[in-house]
Tab-separated table of C-alpha atoms in Angstrom:
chain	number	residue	atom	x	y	z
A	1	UNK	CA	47.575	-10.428	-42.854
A	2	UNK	CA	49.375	-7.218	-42.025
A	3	UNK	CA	48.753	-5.708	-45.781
A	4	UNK	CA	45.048	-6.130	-44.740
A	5	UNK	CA	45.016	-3.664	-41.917
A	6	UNK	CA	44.629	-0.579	-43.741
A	7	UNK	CA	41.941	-1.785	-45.711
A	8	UNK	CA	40.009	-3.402	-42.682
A	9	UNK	CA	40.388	0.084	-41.017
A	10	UNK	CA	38.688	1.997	-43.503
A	11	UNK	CA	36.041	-0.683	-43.431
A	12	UNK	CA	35.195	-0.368	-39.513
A	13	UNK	CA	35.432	3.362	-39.996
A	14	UNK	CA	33.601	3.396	-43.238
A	15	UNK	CA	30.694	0.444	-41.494
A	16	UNK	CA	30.546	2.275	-38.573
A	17	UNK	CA	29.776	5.574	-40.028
A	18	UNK	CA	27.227	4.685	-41.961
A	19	UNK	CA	25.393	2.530	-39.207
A	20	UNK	CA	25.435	5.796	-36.847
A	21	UNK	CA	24.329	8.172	-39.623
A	22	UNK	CA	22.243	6.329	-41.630
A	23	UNK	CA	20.924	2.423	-40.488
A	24	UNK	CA	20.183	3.884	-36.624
A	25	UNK	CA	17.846	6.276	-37.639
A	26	UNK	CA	15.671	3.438	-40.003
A	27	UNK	CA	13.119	1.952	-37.758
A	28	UNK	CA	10.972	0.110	-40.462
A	29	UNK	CA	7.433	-0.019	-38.790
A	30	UNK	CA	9.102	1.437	-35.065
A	31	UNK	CA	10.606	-1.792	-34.462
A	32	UNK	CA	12.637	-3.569	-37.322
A	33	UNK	CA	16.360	-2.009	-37.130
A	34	UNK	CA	18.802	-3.282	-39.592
A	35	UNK	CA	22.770	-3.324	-38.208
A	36	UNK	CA	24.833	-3.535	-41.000
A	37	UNK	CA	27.969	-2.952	-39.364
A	38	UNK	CA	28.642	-6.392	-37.848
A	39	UNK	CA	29.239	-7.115	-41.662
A	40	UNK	CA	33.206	-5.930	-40.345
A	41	UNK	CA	33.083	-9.136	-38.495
A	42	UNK	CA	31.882	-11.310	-40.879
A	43	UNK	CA	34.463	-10.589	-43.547
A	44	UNK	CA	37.501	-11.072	-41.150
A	45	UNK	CA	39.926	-13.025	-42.870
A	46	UNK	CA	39.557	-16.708	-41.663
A	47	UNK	CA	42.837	-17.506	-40.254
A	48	UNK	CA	42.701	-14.692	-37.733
A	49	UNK	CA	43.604	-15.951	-33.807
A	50	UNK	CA	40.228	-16.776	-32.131
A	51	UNK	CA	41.005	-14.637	-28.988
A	52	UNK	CA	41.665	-11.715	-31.016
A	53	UNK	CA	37.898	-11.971	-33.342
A	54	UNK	CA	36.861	-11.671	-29.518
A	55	UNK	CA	38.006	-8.208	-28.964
A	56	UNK	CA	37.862	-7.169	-32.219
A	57	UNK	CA	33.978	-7.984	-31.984
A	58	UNK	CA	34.008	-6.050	-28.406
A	59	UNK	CA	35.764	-2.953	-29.491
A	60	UNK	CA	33.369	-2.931	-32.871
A	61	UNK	CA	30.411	-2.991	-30.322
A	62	UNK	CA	31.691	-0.737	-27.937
A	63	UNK	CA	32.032	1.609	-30.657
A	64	UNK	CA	28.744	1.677	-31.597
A	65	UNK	CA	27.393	1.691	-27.913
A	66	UNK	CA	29.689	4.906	-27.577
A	67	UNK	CA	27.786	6.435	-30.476
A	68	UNK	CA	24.001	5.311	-29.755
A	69	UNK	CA	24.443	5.589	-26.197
A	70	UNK	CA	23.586	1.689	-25.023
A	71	UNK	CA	26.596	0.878	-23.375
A	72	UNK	CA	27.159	-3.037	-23.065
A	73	UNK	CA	24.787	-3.703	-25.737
A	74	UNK	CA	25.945	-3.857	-28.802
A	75	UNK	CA	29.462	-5.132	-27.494
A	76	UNK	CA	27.922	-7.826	-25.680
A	77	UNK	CA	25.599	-9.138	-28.799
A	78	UNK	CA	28.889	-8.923	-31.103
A	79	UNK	CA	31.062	-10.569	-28.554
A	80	UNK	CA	28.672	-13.646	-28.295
A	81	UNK	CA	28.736	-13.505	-32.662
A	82	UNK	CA	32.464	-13.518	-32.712
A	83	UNK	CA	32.566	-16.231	-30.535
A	84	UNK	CA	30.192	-18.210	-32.806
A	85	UNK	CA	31.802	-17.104	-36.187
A	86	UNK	CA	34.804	-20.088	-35.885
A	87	UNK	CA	32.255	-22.840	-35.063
A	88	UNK	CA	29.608	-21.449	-38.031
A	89	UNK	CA	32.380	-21.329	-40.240
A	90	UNK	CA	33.349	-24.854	-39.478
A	91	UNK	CA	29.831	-26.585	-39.487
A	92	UNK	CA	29.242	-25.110	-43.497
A	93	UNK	CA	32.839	-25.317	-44.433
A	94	UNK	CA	33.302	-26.658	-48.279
A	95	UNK	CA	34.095	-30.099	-48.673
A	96	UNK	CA	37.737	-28.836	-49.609
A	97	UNK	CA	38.237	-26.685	-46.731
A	98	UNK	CA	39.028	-22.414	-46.677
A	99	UNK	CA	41.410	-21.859	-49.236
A	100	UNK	CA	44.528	-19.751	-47.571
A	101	UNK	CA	44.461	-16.218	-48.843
A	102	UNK	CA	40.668	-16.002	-49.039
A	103	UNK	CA	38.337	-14.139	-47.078
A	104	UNK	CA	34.613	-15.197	-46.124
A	105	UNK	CA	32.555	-12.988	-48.900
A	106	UNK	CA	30.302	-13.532	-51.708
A	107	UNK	CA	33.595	-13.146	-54.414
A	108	UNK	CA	35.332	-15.961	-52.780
A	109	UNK	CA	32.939	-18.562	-51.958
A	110	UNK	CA	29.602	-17.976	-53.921
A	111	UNK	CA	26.148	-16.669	-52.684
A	112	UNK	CA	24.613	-19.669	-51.613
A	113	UNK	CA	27.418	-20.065	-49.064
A	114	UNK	CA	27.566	-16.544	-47.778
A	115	UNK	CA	23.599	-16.814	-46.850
A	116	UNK	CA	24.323	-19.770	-45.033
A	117	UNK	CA	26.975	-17.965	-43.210
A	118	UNK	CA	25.810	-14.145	-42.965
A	119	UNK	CA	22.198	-15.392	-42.352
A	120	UNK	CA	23.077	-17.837	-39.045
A	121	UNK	CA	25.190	-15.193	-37.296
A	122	UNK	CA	23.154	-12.093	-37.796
A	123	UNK	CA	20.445	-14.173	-37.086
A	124	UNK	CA	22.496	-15.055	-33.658
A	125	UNK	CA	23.735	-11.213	-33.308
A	126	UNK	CA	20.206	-9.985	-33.271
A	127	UNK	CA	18.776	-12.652	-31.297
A	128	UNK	CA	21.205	-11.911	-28.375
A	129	UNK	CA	20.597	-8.163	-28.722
A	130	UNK	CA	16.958	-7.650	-29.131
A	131	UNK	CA	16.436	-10.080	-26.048
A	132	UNK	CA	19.547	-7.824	-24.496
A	133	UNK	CA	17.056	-4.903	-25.325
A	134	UNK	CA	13.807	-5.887	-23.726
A	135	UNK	CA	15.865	-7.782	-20.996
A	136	UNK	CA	13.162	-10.428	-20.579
A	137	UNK	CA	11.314	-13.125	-22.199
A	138	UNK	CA	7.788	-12.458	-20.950
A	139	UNK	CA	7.163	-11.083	-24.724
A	140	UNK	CA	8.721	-13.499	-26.665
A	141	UNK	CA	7.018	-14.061	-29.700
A	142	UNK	CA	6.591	-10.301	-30.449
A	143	UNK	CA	10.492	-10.282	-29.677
A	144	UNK	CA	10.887	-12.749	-31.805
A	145	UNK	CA	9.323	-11.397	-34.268
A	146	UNK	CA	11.154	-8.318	-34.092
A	147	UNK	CA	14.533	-10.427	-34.253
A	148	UNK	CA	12.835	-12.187	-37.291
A	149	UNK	CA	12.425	-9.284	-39.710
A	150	UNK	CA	15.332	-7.379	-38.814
A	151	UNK	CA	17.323	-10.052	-39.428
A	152	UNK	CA	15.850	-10.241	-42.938
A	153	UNK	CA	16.700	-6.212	-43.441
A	154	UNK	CA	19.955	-6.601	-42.373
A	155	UNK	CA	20.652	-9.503	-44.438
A	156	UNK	CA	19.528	-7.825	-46.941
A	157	UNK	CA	21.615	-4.757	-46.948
A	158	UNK	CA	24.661	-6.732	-45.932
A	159	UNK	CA	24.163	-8.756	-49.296
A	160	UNK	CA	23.736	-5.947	-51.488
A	161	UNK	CA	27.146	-4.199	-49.783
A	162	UNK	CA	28.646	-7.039	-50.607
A	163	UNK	CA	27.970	-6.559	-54.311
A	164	UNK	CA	29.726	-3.307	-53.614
A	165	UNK	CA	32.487	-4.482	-52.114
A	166	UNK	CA	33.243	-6.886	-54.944
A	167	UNK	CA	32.780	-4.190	-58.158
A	168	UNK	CA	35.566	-2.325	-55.377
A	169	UNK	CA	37.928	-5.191	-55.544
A	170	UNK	CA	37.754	-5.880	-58.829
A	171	UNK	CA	38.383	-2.490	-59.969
B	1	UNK	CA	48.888	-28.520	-11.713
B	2	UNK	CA	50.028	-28.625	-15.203
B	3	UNK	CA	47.063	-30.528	-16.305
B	4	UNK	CA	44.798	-27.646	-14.869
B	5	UNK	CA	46.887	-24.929	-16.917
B	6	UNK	CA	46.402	-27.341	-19.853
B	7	UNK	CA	42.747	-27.424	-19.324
B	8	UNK	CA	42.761	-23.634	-18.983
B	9	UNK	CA	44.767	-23.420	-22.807
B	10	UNK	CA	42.932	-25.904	-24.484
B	11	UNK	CA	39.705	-23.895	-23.646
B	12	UNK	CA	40.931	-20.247	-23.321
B	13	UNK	CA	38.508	-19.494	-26.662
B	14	UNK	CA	35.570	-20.148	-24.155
B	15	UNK	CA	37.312	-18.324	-20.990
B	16	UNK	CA	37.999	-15.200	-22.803
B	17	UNK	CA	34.415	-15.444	-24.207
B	18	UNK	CA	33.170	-15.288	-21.196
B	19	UNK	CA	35.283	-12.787	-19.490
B	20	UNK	CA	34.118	-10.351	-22.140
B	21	UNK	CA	31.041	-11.356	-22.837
B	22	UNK	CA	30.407	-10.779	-18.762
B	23	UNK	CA	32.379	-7.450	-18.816
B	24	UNK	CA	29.716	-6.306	-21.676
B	25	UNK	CA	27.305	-7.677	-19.477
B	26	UNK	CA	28.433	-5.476	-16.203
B	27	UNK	CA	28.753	-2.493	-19.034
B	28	UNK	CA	25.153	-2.798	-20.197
B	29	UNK	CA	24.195	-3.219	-16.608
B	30	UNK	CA	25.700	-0.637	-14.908
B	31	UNK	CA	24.987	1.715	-17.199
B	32	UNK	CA	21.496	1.501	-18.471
B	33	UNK	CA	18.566	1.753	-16.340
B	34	UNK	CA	16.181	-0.541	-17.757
B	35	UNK	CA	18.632	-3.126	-17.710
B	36	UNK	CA	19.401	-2.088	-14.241
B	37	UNK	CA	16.071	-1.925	-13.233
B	38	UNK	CA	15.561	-5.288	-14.408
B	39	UNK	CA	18.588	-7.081	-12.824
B	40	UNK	CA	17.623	-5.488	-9.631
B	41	UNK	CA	13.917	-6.665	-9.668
B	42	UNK	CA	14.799	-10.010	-10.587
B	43	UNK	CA	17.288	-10.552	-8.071
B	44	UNK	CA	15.032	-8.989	-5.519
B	45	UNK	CA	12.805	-11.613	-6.534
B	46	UNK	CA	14.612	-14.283	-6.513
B	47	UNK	CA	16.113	-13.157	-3.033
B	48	UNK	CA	12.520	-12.653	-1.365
B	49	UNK	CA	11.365	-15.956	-2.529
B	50	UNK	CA	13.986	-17.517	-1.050
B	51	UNK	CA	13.772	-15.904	2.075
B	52	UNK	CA	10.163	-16.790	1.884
B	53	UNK	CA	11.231	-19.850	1.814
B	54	UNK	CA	12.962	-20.016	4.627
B	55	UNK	CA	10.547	-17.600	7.111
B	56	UNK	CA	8.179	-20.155	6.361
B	57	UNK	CA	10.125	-23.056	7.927
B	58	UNK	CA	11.193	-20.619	10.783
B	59	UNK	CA	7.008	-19.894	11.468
B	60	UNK	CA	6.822	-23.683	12.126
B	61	UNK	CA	9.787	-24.067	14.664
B	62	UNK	CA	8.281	-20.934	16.482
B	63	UNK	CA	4.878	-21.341	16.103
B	64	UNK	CA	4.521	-21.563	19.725
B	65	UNK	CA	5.974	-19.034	20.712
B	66	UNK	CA	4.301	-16.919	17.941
B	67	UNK	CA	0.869	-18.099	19.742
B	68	UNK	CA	1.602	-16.996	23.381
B	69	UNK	CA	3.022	-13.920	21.727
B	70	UNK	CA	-0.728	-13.335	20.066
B	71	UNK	CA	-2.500	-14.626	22.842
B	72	UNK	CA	-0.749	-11.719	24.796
B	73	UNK	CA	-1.205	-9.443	22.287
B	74	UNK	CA	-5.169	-10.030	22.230
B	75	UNK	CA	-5.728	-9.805	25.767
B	76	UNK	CA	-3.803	-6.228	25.743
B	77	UNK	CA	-6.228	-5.469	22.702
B	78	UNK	CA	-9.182	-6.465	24.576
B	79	UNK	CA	-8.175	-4.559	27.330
B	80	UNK	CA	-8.152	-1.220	25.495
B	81	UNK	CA	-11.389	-2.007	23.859
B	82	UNK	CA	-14.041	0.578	24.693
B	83	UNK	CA	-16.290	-1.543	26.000
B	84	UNK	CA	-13.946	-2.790	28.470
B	85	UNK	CA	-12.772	0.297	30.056
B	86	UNK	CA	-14.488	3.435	31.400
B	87	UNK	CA	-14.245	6.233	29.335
B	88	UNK	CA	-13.195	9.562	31.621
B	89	UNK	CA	-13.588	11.902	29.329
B	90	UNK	CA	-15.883	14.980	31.105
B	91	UNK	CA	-17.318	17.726	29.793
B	92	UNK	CA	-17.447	20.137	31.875
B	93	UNK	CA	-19.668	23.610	31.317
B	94	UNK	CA	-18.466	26.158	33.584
B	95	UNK	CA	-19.061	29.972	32.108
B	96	UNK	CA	-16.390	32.591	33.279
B	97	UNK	CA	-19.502	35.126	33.648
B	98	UNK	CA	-19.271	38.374	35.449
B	99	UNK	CA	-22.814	39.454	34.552
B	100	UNK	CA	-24.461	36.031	34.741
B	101	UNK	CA	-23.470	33.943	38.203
B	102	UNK	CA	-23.434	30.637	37.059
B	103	UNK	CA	-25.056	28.129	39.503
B	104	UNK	CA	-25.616	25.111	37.173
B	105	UNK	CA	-22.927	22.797	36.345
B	106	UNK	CA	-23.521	19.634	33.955
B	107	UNK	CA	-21.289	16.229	33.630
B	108	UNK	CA	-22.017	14.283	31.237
B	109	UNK	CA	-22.301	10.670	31.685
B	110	UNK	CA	-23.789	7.098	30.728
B	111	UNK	CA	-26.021	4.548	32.795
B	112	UNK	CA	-23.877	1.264	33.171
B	113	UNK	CA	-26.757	-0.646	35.190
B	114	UNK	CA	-30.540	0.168	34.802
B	115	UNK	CA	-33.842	-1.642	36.330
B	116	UNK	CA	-37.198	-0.127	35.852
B	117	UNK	CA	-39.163	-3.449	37.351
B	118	UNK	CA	-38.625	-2.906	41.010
B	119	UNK	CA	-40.238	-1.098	43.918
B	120	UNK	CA	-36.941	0.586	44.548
B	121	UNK	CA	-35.387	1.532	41.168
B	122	UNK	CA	-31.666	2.504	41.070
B	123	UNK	CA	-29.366	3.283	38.188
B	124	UNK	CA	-25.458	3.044	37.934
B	125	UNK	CA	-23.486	6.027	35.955
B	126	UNK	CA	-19.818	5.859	34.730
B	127	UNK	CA	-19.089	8.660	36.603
B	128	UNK	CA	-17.928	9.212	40.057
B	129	UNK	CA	-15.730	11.168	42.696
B	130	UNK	CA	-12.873	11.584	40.482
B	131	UNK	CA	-15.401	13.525	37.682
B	132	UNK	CA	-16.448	15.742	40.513
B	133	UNK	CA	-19.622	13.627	40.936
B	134	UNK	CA	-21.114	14.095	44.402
B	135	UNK	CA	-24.139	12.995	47.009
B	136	UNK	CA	-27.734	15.182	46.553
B	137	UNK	CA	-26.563	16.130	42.188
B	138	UNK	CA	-29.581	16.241	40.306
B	139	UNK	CA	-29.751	13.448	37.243
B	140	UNK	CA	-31.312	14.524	34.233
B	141	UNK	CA	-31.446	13.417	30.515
B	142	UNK	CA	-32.077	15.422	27.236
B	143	UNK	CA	-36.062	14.618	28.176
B	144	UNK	CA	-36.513	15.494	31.363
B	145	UNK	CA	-35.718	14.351	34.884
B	146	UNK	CA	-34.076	10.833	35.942
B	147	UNK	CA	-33.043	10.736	39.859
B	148	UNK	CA	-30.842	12.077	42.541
B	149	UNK	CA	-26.987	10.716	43.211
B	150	UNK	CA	-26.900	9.002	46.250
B	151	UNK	CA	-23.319	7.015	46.193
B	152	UNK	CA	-20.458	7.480	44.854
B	153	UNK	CA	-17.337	5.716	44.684
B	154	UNK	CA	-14.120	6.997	42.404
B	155	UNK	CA	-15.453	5.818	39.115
B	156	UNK	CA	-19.114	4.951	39.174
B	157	UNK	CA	-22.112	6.698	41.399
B	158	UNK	CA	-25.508	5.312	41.867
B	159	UNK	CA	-28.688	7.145	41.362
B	160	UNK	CA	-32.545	7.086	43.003
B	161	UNK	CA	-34.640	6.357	40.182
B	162	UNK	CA	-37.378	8.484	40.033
B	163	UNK	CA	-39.175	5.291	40.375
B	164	UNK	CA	-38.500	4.414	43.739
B	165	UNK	CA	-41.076	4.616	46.328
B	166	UNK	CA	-38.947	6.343	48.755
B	167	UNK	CA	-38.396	9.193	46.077
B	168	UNK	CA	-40.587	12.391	46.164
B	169	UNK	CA	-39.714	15.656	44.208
B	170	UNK	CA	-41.042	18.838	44.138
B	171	UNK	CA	-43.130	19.492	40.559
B	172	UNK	CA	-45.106	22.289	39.740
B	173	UNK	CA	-47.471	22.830	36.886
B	174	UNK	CA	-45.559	25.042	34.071
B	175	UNK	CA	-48.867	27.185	33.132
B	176	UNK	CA	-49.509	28.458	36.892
B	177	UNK	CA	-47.124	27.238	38.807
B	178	UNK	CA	-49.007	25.342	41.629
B	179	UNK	CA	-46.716	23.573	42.868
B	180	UNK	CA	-46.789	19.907	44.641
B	181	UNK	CA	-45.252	16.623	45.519
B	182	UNK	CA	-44.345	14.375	42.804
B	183	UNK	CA	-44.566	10.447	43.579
B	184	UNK	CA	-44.120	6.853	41.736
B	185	UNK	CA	-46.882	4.522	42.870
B	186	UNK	CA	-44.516	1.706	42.169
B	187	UNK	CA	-46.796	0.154	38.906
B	188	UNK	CA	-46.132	1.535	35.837
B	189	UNK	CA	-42.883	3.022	34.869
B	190	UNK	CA	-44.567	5.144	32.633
B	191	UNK	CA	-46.799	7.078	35.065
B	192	UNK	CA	-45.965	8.885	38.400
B	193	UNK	CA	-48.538	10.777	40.532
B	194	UNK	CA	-48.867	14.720	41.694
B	195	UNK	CA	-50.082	15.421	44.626
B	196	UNK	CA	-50.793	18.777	46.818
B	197	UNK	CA	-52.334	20.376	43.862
B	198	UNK	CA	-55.791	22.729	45.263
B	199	UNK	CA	-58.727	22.235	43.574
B	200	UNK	CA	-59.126	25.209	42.594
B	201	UNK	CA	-55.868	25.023	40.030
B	202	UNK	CA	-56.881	25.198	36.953
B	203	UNK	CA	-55.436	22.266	35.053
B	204	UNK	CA	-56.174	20.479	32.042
B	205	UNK	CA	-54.921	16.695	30.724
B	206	UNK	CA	-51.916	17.567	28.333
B	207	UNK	CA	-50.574	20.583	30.707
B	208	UNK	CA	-46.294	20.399	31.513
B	209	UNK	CA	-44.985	19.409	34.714
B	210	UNK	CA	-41.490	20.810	35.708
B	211	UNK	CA	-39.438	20.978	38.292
B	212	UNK	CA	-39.998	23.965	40.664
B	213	UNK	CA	-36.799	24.433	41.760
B	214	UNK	CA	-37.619	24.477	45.476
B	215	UNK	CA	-35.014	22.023	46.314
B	216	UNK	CA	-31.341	23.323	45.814
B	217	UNK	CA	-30.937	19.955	44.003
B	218	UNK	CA	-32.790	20.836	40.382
B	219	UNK	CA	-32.448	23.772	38.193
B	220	UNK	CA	-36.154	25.059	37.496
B	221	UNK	CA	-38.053	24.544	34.395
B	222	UNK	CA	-36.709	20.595	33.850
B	223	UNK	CA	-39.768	18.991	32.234
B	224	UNK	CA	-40.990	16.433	34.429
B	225	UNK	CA	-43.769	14.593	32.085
B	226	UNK	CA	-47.394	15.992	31.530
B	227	UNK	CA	-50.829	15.294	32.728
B	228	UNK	CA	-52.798	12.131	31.532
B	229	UNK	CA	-55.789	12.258	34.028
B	230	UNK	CA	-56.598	13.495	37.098
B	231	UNK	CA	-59.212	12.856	39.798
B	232	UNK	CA	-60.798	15.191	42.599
B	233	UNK	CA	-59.225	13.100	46.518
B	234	UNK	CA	-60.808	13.777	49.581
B	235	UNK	CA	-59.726	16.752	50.626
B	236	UNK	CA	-59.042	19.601	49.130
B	237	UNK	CA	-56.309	18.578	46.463
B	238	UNK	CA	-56.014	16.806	43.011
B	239	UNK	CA	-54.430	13.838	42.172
B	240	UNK	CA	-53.124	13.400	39.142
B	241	UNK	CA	-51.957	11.061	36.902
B	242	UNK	CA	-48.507	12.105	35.046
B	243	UNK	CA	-47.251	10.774	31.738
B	244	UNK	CA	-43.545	10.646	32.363
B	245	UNK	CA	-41.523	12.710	29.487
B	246	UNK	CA	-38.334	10.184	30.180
B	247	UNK	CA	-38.911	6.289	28.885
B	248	UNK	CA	-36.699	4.722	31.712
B	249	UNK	CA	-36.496	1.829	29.408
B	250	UNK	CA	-34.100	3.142	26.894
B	251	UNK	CA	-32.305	5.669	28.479
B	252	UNK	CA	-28.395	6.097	28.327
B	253	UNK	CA	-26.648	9.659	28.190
B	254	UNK	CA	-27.630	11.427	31.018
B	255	UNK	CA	-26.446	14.450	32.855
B	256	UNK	CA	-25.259	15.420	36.249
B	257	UNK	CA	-26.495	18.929	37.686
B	258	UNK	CA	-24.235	20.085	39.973
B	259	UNK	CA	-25.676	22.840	42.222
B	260	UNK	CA	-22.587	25.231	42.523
B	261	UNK	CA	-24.836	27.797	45.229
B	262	UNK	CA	-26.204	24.407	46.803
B	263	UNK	CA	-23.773	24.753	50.185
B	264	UNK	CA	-24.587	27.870	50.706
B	265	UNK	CA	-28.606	27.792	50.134
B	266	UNK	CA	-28.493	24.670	52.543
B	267	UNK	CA	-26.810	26.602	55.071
B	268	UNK	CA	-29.144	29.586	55.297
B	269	UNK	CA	-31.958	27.501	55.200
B	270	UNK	CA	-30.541	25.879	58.584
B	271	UNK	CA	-29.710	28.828	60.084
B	272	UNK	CA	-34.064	29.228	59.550
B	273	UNK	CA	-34.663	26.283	61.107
């Protein structure tokens, strides 16, 4: 736990980063953002204390609010995913359970797992802040839609970083 | 106790949630203004339906009292209604005039009460003692002359119809100024009757008939009617039949001629006598 600290820092600063300079300034068709950077919360390691993936998910949103200027936002859309990450991971847990010293990616537990997992909670990230966004549900279905195909960028990009992040480890 | 503090541990994953999740909340809306805007219309909504709501069950309890207070309120309204109440609104013409002496004065008013079917015809104005309206003014409209004032109270006067049988003014013809007695025969409201004119005027159907002036009670020169026929009397005079220039039947503004030298042309005329 404590030897992953470092490396989890570099991630947030390294996710974070990127999703400033590069994903907030891609708006596919003016309306389909991708966030990449809630990837930081779903490769947590899996026995870390519930309460804690609760800040952790508000200080990684506050962050980016702080930087795109949305207070509230982003916190409040990663706060409601951390909170759903331990039941997720629960419902599509493997018949044998988490193995201790794994963590939720591609490497450990295949890619047919990981799109179960990535694909429910930025599914549930984006739904919470795109409705956040528009702050009402008189135009749902072009909401939804909106929620719809970001979700399918970001799941996108998230999947191919984790290809990086593997040829990392590995090395 | 204990069992509460339990309850609070067992589900502190879901308390903590929701402490956050609601400080994000009060981040988000206290700092952006859509999401501001939005909170604050939909609570104002939700507030002024409610107190919709209840305002409509108050109306019902009070509904009585909300009638007496219209009733009230309607007769007030009715009372300032135009129709109900004299307008006192004057205009008055006096000309600060060195050169010119002005002996003319006109108030303007309206006829409240008209008859044109009697032997004795009188007419009510809107106008009395408190709009400077006296006895022996002159009564004229935009076409020509109406009557004389003969009472006045503070708000209203009455007026001597030029058709009343009792009424005789002095007319003369505009194109040679004989001058004579006009008369109503008490008939037609559309004719009145010149007398005193010599035979030897020259006159012709279609001439003007105005006031002479004679009397200290009409300006000169107010059209009277014109000539529709005449016939030769025994005697040495004309009589003749005069198309009146005002249609008593439809007339409302009308005009007060006050005589300002009147006093004094009375007096010297006495002092004749």
């Amino acid at each position: 736990m404590i030897k992953d600290i470092p490396r989890y820092l570099v991630n947030f600063v390294v996710l974070i980063t990127l999703q400033i300079l590069i994903f907030n300034n891609i708006q596919l068709g003016g309306f389909i953002n991708p966030y990449v950077y809630i990837l930081f919360i779903l490769i947590l390691p899996f026995d870390i204390p519930k309460w804690f993936l609760l800040f952790i998910g508000f200080f990684l949103g506050i962050t980016i609010d702080l930087f795109s200027n949305t207070l509230g936002m982003h916190s409040s859309a990663c706060v409601f995913m951390a909170f759903l990450r331990p039941f997720i991971l629960k419902i599509i847990a493997p018949r044998e359970g988490y193995e201790s010293e794994t963590y939720p990616t591609v490497s450990y537990y295949g890619i047919n797992w990981f799109l179960k997992y990535s694909l429910l909670l930025i599914f549930a990230h984006h739904t919470f802040l795109f409705f956040v966004e528009v702050f009402r549900f008189s135009d749902f279905f072009s909401t939804l839609l909106r929620i719809i195909l970001s979700t399918i960028f970001s799941f996108f990009l998230i999947v191919v970083a984790q290809y990086f992040y593997r040829k990392q480890k590995r090395r | 106790m204990r069992s509460l503090l339990d309850f609070i541990l067992r589900i502190h994953f879901l308390v903590l949630f929701l402490l956050i999740e609601t400080f994000s909340i009060i981040l988000l809306i206290n700092n952006n203004n859509f999401q501001h805007a939005g909170v604050v219309n939909m609570s104002r909504q939700l507030s002024g339906r409610y107190y919709t709501r209840v305002s409509n069950i108050r109306q019902y309890l009070s509904l009585e009292e909300e009638n007496n207070k219209l009733i009230e309120e309607n007769t007030r309204l009715l009372n300032l209604l135009e129709s109900t109440n004299k307008s006192n609104e004057v205009i008055y013409g006096n000309v600060l005039d060195t050169v010119l002496n002005q002996q003319y004065s006109y108030i303007s008013a309206q006829i409240v009460n008209n008859s044109v079917n009697k032997k004795h015809n009188f007419l009510t104005l809107n106008k009395g003692l408190l709009h400077g309206i006296r006895p022996e003014m002159a009564v004229v409209s935009k076409d020509g002359v109406v009557g004389i004032v003969k009472g006045v109270s503070a708000n209203y006067s009455t007026v001597i119809s030029l058709l009343n049988l009792e009424y005789k003014i002095s007319a003369k013809i505009k194109k040679n100024n004989y001058f004579g007695s006009l008369s109503w025969d008490g008939k037609n409201y559309r004719y009145a009757t010149l007398n005193e004119i010599p035979l030897h005027a020259d006159i012709q159907i279609g001439d003007t008939i105005i006031t002479s002036g004679f009397s200290s009670i009409y300006p000169e020169g107010i059209i009277i009617g014109y000539i529709n026929d005449f016939e030769e009397k025994t005697g040495s005079f004309y009589e003749i039949k005069i198309d009146l220039s005002v249609d008593f039947k439809n007339i409302r503004n009308v005009y007060v001629v006050s005589n300002l030298l009147q006093a004094e042309q009375n007096k010297i005329e006495e002092q004749i006598q």
